[in-house]
Coordinates of C-alpha atoms and ligand atoms in Angstrom, one line a residue:
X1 CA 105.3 102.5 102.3
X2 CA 108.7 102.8 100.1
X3 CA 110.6 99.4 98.7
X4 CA 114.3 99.0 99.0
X5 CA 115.9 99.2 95.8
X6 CA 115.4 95.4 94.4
X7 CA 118.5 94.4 93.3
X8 CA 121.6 95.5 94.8
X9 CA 124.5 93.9 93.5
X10 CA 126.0 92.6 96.3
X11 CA 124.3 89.5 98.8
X12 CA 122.5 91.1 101.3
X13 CA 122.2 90.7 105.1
X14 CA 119.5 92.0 107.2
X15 CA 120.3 91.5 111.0
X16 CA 117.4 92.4 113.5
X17 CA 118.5 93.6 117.1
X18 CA 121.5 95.6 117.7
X19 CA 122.1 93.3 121.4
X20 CA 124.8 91.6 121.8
X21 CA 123.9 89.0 118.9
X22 CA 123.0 91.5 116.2
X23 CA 126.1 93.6 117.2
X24 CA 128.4 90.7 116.8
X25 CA 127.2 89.4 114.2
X26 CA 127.4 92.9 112.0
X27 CA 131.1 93.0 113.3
X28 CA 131.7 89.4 111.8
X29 CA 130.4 90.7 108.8
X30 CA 132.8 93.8 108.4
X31 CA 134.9 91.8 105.8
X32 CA 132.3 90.4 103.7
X33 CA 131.5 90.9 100.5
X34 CA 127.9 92.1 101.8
X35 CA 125.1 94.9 102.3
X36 CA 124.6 94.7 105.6
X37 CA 121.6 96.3 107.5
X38 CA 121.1 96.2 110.3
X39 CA 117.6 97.3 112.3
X40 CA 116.5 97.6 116.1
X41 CA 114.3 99.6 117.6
X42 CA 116.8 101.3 119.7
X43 CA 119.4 103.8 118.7
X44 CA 121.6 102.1 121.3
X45 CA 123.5 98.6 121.8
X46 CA 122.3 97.9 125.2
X47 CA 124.6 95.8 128.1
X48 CA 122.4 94.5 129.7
X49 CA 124.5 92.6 132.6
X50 CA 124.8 96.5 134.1
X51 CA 121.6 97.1 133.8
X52 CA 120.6 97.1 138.0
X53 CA 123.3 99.8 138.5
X54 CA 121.6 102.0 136.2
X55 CA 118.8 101.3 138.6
X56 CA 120.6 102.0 142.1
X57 CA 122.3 105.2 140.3
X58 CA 125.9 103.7 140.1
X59 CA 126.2 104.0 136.2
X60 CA 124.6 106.0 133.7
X61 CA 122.7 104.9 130.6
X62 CA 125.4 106.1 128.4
X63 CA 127.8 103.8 130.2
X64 CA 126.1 100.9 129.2
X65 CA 124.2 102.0 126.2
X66 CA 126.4 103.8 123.4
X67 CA 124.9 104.5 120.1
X68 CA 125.2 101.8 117.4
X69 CA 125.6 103.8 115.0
X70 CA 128.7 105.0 116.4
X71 CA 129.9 102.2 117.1
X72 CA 129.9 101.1 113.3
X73 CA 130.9 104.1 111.9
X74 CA 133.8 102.8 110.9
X75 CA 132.1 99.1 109.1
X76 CA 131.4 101.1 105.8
X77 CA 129.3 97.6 104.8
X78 CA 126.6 98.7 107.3
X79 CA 123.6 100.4 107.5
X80 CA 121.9 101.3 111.1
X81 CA 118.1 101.8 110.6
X82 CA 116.2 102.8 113.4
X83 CA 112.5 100.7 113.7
X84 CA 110.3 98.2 115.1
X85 CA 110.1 94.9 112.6
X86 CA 106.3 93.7 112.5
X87 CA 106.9 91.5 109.6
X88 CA 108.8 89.0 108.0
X89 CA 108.0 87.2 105.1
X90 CA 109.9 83.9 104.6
X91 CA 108.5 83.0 100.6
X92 CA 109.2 86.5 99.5
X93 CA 112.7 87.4 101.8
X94 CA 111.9 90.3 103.0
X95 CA 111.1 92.4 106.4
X96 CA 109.2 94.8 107.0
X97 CA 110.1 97.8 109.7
X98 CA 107.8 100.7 111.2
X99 CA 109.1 103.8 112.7
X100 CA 106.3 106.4 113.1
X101 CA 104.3 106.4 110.5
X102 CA 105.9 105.0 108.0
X103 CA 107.1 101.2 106.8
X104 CA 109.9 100.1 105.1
X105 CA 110.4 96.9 103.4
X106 CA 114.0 95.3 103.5
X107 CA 114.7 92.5 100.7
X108 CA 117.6 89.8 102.0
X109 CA 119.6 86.8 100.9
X110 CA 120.4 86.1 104.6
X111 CA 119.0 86.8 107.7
X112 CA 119.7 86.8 110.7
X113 CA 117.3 87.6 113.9
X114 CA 118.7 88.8 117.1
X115 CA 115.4 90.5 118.6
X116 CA 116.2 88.4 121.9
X117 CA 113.3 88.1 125.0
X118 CA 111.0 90.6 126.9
X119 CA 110.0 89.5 130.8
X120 CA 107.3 87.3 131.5
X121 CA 104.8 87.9 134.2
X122 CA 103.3 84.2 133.2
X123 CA 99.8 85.5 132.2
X124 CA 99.9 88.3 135.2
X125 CA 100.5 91.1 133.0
X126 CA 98.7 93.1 134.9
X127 CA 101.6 93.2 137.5
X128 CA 103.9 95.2 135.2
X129 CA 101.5 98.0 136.6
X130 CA 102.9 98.1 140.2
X131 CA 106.2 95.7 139.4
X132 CA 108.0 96.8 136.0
X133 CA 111.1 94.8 135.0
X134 CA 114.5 95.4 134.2
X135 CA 115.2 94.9 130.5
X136 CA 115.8 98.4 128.9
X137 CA 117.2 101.3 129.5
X138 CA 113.7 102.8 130.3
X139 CA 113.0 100.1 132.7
X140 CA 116.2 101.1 134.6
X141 CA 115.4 104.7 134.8
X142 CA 111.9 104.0 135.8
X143 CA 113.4 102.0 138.7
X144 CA 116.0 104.3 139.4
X145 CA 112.6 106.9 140.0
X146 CA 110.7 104.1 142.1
X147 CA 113.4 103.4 144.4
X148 CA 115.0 106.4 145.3
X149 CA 111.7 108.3 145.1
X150 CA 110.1 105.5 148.0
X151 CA 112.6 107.0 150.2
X152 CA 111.8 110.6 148.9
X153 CA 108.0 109.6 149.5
X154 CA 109.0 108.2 153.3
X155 CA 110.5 111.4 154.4
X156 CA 107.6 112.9 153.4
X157 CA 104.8 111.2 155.5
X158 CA 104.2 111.1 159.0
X159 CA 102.0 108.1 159.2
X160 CA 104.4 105.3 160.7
X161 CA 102.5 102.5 158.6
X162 CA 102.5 104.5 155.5
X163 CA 106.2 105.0 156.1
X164 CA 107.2 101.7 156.6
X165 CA 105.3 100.5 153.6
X166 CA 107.3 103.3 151.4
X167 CA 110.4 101.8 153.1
X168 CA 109.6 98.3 152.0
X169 CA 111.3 97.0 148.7
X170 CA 110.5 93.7 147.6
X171 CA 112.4 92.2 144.4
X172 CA 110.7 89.5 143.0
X173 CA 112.7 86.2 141.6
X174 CA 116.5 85.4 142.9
X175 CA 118.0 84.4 139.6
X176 CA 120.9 86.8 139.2
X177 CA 119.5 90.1 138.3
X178 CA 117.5 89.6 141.4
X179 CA 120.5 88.9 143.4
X180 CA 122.5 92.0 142.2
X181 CA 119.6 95.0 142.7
X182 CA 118.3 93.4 146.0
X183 CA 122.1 93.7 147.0
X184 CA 122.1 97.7 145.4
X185 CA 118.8 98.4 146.8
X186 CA 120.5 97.6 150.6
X187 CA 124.0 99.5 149.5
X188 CA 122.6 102.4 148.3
X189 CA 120.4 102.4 151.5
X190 CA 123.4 101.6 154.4
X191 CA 126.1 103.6 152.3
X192 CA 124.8 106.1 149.9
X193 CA 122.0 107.4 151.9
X194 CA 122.7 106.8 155.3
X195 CA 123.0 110.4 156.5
X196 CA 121.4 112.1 153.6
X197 CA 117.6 112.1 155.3
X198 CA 116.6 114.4 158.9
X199 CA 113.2 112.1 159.3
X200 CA 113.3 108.3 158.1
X201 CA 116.8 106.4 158.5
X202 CA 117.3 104.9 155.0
X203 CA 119.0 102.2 157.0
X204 CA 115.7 101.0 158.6
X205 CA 114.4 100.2 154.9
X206 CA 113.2 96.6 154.8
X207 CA 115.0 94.9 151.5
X208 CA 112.8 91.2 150.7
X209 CA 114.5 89.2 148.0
X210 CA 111.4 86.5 147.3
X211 CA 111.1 83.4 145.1
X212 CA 109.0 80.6 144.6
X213 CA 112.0 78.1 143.8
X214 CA 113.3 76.7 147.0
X215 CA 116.9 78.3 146.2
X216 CA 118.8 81.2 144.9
X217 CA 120.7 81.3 142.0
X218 CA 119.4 77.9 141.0
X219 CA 121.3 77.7 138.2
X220 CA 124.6 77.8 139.6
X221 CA 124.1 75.6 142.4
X222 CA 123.1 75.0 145.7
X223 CA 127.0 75.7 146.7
X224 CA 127.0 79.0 145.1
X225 CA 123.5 79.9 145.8
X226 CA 123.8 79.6 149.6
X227 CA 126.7 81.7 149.6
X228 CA 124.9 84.4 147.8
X229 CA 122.0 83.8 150.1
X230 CA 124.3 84.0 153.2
X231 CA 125.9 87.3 151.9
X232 CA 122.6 89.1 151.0
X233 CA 121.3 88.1 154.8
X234 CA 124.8 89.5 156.3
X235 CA 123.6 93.0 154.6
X236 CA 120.1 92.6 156.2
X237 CA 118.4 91.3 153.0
X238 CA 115.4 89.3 153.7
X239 CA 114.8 86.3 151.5
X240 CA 112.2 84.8 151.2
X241 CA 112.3 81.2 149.3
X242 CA 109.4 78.6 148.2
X243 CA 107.1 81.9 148.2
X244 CA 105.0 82.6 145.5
X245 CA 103.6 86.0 144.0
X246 CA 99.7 85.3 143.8
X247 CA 98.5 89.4 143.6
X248 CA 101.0 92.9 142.6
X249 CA 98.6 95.8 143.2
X250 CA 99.7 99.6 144.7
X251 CA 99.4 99.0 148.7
X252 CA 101.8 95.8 148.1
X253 CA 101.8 92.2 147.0
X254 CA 100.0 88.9 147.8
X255 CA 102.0 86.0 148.1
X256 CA 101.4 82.2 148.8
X257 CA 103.0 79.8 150.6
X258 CA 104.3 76.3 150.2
X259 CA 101.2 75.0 152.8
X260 CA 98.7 77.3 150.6
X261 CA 98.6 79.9 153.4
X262 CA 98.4 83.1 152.0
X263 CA 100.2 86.6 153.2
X264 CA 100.4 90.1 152.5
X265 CA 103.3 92.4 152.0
X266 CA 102.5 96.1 152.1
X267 CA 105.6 97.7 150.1
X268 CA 105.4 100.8 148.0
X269 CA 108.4 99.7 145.3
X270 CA 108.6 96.1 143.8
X271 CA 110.9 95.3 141.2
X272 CA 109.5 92.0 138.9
X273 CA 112.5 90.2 137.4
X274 CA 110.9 86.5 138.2
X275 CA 110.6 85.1 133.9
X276 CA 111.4 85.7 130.2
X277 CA 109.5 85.2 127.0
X278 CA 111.3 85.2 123.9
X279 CA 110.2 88.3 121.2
X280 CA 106.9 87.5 119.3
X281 CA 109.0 87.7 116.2
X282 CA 110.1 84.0 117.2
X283 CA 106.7 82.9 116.4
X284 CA 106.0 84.7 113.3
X285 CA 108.9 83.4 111.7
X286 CA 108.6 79.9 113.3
X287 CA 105.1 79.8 111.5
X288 CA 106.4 80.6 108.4
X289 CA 109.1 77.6 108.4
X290 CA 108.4 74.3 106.9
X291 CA 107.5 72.8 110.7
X292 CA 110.0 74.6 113.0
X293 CA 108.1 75.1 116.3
X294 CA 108.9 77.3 119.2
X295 CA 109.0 76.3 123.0
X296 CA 107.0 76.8 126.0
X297 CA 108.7 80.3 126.2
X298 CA 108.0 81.0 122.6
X299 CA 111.5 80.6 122.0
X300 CA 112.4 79.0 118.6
X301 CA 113.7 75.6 118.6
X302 CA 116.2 76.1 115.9
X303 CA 117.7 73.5 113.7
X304 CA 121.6 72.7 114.6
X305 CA 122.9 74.8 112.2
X306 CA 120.6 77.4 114.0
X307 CA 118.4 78.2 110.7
X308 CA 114.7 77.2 110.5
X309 CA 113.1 74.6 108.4
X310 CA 113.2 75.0 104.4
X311 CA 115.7 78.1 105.2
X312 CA 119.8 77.8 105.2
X313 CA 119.9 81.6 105.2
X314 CA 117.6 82.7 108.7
X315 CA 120.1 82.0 111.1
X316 CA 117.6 82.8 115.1
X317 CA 120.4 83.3 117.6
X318 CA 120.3 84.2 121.1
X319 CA 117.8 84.6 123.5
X320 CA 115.3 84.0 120.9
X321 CA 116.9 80.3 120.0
X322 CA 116.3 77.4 121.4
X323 CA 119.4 75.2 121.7
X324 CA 119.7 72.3 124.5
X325 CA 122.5 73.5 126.8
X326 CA 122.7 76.8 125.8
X327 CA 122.0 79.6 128.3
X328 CA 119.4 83.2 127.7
X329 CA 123.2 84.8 128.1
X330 CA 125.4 87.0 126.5
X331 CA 128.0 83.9 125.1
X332 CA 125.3 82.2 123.9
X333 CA 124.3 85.3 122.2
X334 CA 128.0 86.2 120.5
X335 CA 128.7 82.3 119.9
X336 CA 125.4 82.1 117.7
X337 CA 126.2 85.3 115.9
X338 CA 129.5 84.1 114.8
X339 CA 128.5 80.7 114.0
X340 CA 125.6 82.2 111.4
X341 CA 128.2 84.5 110.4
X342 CA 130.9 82.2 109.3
X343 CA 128.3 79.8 107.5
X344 CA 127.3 83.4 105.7
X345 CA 130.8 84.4 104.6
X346 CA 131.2 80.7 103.4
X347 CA 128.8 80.7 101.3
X348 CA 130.1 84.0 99.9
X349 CA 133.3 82.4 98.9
X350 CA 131.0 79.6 97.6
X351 CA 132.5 76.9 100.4
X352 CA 128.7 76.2 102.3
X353 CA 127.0 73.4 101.8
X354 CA 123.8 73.8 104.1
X355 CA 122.9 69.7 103.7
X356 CA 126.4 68.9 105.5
X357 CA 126.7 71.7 107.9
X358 CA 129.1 71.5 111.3
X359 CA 126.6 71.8 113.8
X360 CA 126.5 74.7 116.4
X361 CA 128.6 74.0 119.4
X362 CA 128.6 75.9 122.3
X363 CA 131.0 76.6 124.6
X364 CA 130.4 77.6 127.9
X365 CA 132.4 80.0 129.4
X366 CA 130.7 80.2 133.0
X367 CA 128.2 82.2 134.8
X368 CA 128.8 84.7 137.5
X369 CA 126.6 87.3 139.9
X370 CA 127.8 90.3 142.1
X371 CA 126.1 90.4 145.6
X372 CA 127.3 93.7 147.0
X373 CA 131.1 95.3 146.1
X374 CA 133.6 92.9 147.0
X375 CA 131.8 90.1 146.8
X376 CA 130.2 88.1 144.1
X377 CA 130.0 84.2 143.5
X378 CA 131.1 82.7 140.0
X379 CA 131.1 79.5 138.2
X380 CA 134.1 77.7 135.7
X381 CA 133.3 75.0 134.2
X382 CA 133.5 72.8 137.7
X383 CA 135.2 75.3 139.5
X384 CA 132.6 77.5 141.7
X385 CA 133.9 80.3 143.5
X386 CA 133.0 83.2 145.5
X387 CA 134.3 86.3 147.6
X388 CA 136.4 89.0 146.4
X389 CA 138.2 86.6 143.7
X390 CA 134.9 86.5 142.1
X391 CA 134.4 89.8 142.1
X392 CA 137.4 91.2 140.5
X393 CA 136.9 88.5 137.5
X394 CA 133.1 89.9 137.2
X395 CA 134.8 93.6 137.3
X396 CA 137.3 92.6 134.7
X397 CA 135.4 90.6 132.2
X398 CA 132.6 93.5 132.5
X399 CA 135.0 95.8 131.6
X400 CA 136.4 93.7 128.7
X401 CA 132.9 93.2 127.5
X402 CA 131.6 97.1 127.8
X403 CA 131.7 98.5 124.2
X404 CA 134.3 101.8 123.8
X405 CA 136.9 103.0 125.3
X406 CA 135.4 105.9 127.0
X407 CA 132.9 103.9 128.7
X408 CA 135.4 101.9 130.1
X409 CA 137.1 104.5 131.4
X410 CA 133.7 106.6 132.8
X411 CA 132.9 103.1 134.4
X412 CA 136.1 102.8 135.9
X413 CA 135.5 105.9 137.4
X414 CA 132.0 105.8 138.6
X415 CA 132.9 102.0 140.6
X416 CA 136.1 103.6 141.9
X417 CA 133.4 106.6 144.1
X418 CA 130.8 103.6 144.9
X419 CA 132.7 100.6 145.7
X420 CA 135.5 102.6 147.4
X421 CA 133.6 105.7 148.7
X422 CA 129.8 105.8 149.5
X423 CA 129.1 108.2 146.9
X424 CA 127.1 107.3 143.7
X425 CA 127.2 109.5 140.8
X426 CA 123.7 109.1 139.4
X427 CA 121.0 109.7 141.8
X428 CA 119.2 111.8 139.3
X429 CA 115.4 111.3 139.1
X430 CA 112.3 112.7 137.7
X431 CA 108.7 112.6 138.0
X432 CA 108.6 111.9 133.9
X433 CA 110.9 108.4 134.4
X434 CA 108.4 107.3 137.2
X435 CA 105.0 108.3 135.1
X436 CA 105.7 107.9 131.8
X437 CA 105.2 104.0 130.7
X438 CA 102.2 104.0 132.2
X439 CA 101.0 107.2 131.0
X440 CA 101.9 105.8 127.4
X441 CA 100.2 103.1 128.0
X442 CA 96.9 104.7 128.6
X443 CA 97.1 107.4 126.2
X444 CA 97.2 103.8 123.6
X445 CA 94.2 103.1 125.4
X446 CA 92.1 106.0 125.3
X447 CA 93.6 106.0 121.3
X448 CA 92.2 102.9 120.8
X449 CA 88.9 103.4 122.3
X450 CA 89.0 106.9 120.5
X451 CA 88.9 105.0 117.1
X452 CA 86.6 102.4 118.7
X453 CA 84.3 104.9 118.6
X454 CA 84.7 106.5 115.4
X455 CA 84.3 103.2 113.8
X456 CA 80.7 103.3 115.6
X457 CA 80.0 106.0 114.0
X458 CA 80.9 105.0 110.7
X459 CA 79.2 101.7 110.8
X460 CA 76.7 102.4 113.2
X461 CA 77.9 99.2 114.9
X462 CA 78.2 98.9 119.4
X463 CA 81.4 100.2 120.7
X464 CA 83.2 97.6 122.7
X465 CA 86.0 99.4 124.8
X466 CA 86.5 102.0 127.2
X467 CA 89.9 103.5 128.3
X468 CA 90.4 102.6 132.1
X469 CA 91.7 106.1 132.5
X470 CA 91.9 109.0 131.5
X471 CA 95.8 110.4 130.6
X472 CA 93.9 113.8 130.4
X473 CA 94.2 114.8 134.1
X474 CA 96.5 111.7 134.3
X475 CA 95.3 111.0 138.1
X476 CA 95.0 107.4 137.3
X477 CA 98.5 107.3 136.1
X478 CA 99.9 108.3 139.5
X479 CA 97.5 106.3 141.6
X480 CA 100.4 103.3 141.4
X481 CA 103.4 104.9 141.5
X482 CA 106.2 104.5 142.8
Ligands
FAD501 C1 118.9 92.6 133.7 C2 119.7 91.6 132.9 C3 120.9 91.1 133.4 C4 121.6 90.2 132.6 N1 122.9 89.7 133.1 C5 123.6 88.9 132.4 C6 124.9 88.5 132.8 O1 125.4 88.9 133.9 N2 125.6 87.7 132.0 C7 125.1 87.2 130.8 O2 125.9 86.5 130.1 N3 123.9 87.5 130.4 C8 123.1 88.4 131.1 N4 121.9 88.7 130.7 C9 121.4 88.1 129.5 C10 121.9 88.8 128.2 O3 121.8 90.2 128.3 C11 121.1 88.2 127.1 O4 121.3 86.9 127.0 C12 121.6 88.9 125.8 O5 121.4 90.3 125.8 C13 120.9 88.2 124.6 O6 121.3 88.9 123.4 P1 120.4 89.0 122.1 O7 121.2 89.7 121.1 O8 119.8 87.7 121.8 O9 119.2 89.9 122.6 P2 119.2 91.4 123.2 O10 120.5 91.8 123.7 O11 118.0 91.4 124.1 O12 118.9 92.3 121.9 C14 117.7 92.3 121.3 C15 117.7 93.4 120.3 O13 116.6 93.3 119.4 C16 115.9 94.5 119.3 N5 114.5 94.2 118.9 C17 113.7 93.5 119.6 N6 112.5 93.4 119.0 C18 112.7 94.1 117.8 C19 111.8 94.4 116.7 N7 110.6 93.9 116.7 N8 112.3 95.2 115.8 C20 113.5 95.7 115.8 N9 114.4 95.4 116.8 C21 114.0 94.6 117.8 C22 116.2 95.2 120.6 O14 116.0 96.6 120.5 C23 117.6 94.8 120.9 O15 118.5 95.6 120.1 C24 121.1 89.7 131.4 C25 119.9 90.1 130.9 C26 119.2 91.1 131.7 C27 117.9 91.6 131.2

């Protein structure tokens, strides 16, 4: 373990998460009078909104995930560390990061925690198996692999059942990201592939968009949600409302209707993108406070000025926070980062008084989801729109909100061949994308048995686990893909 020098001269700032509230708030920062450090456990400022056409092989992770460090290359107050923060101690002002094997403990004046949410399979983790999300770039590629490689797989087989199984995409949850990759997954099979296969017609795959909510897009309305629902169904999207996910295993998934009937749906790629939970880092720090608590989503339900109890200086922003009103979206996000960061600078300059501060006030900007090109529904304020309008403001503010110049332009580029020819430019795939996760996970499996075991020996006391498989011949590995 080494120690950070103790006593820099100047205040110090550790920010955790280099997302869109860590980033901002670093940015805010680049005039202070401050050490800044900031630490994720990516090398890359991830946009998530673009995430899905990562997935359907529209953009590539570069697009939508340039390197942090890059992008502050130019901030000389800041310092990009790479690693995974297990611990933060509130008494003592410090967090600790891991990377590999070593740990590295950060002293701060101010914090500021941006580690924002991981999805939620709502005690089914088990499903992530056979239905991974879509919140990192390695989710994205992994998906990219499942769904082009079911058509691969179709082509392959002769068995008409097996085929249409392989052929069968379900997408589980209709909240936005739902919405946009059930409307990719058809596109990419009516335009992209149409043609491309001698056996199976890629327009014959069977797209199911399912909730359990009675509507999509609940959020934004039953206006705006029936729109979106009628322009998935015009592109031969099945959705399937008031339906609830009971089972996720290989052959397919088990779901339960609003009378208690149960079905089956035999489909050889699901996509899970049905719940968040907030980063266990919420918690940790939330225990710590003097009596903040976190919510039913282990979010942390932050005090106005977004700090926690019995600490001015830990600012929780984003989709870790819990604020009344305020959205798991990007705004919410940047507005938090520079609310903490102005309270940061003012105290800098001496001007903060923590007892009588302004409290956080959020402004909200709207919400808006893509269905297919050309079409998207959005939401003002009390102004809901859809159609084309709605789609060129969602291209335009995504462009405004992409980080770099060159991704803007690459980006440009790769929508001009998609949405205006069939083509898509990133239809790579590879066996590694599809395998690896779970491969990882059960090589920490058979580690953790491993020194299960050599404890036993030590202490001569029974061994308690066994890896499920074995990553050795890695047969169980592939039994659930794609
Ligand atoms: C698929 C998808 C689509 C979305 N679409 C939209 C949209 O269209 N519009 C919109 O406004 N919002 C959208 N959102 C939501 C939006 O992306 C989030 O609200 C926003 O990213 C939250 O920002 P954040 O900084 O709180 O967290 P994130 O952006 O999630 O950043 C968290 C950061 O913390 C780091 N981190 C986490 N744990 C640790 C740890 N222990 N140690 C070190 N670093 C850590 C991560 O590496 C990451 O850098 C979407 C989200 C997803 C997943």
């Amino acid at each position: 373990m080494s120690i950070e020098p103790a006593a820099p001269r100047r205040h110090r700032v550790v920010i955790v998460g280099s997302g869109f509230g860590g980033l901002t708030a670093a940015k805010h920062l680049r005039k202070a009078d401050a050490d800044i450090t900031l630490i994720a456990r990516t090398t890359h400022h991830l946009f998530q909104p673009l995430l899905y056409q990562v997935a359907t092989g529209v953009l590539s992770e570069g697009e939508i995930a340039p390197a942090t460090r890059l992008i502050l290359e130019d901030q000389e107050n800041v310092r990009v560390v790479l690693g995974e923060v297990d611990a933060v101690d509130l008494a003592n002002r410090t967090v600790t990061s891991k990377l590999m094997n070593s740990e590295t403990v950060y002293p701060y004046d101010s914090l500021i925690v941006a580690a924002g949410a991981q999805q939620s399979y709502f005690g089914n983790d088990h499903f992530a198996t056979f239905a991974p999300g879509m919140k990192t770039i390695d989710d994205a590629l992994e998906l990219r692999g499942r769904i082009i490689g079911a058509f691969e797989a179709a082509e392959a087989i002769d068995d008409p059942a097996e085929r249409k199984r392989r052929l069968t995409f379900v997408v589980v949850g209709a909240g936005p990201t739902g919405v946009e990759l059930a409307g990719q997954i058809a596109e990419l099979a009516d335009r992209t592939l149409a043609g491309a296969f001698r056996t199976i017609d890629p327009n014959n795959a069977r797209v199911i968009l399912l909730d359990a909510a009675p509507a999509v897009l609940p959020p934004m309305g039953e206006n705006l949600g029936l729109k979106a629902q009628r322009r998935l169904e015009e592109m031969g999207v099945e959705v399937q409302l008031n339906a609830m996910v009971t089972d996720v295993d290989y052959q397919g998934i088990t779901v339960k209707e609003k009378d208690g009937t149960e079905r089956r749906i035999e489909c050889a790629c699901k996509v899970w993108s049905a719940g968040v939970q907030a980063n266990p880092l919420g918690k940790l720090i939330a225990e710590q406070s003097d009596g903040t608590t976190t919510d039913r989503a282990g979010r942390v339900i932050v005090e106005p000025d977004l700090t926690v109890k019995g600490h001015p200086y830990v600012f929780v922003i984003g989709d870790l926070m819990s604020v009344p009103e305020v959205p798991g979206m990007a705004q919410g996000a940047i507005q938090g980062a520079v609310y903490a960061t102005k309270r940061i600078k003012e105290s800098l300059r001496g001007e903060d008084d923590p007892a009588n501060r302004k409290p956080f006030k959020y402004l909200n900007k709207g919400s808006m989801a893509t269905v297919s090109r050309f079409s998207a529904v959005a939401q003002v304020g009390k102004f809901e729109f859809g159609g084309f309008i709605a789609w060129l403001a969602w291209l335009v503010l995504h462009l405004y909100y992409l980080v770099g110049q060159k991704n803007r332009l690459t980006t440009v580029m790769a929508w001009t061949l998609s949405f205006l020819g069939k083509g898509r430019g990133q239809m790579t795939i590879t066996e590694r994308w599809i395998y690896a996760r779970q491969a990882m996970q059960q090589l920490e499996s058979y580690e953790a048995a491993a020194k299960e075991r050599f404890e036993e020996a030590e202490t001569g006391h029974p061994n308690r686990a066994t890896p499920t498989g074995s990553i050795v011949d890695g047969t169980s590995a592939r039994l659930s893909a794609p």
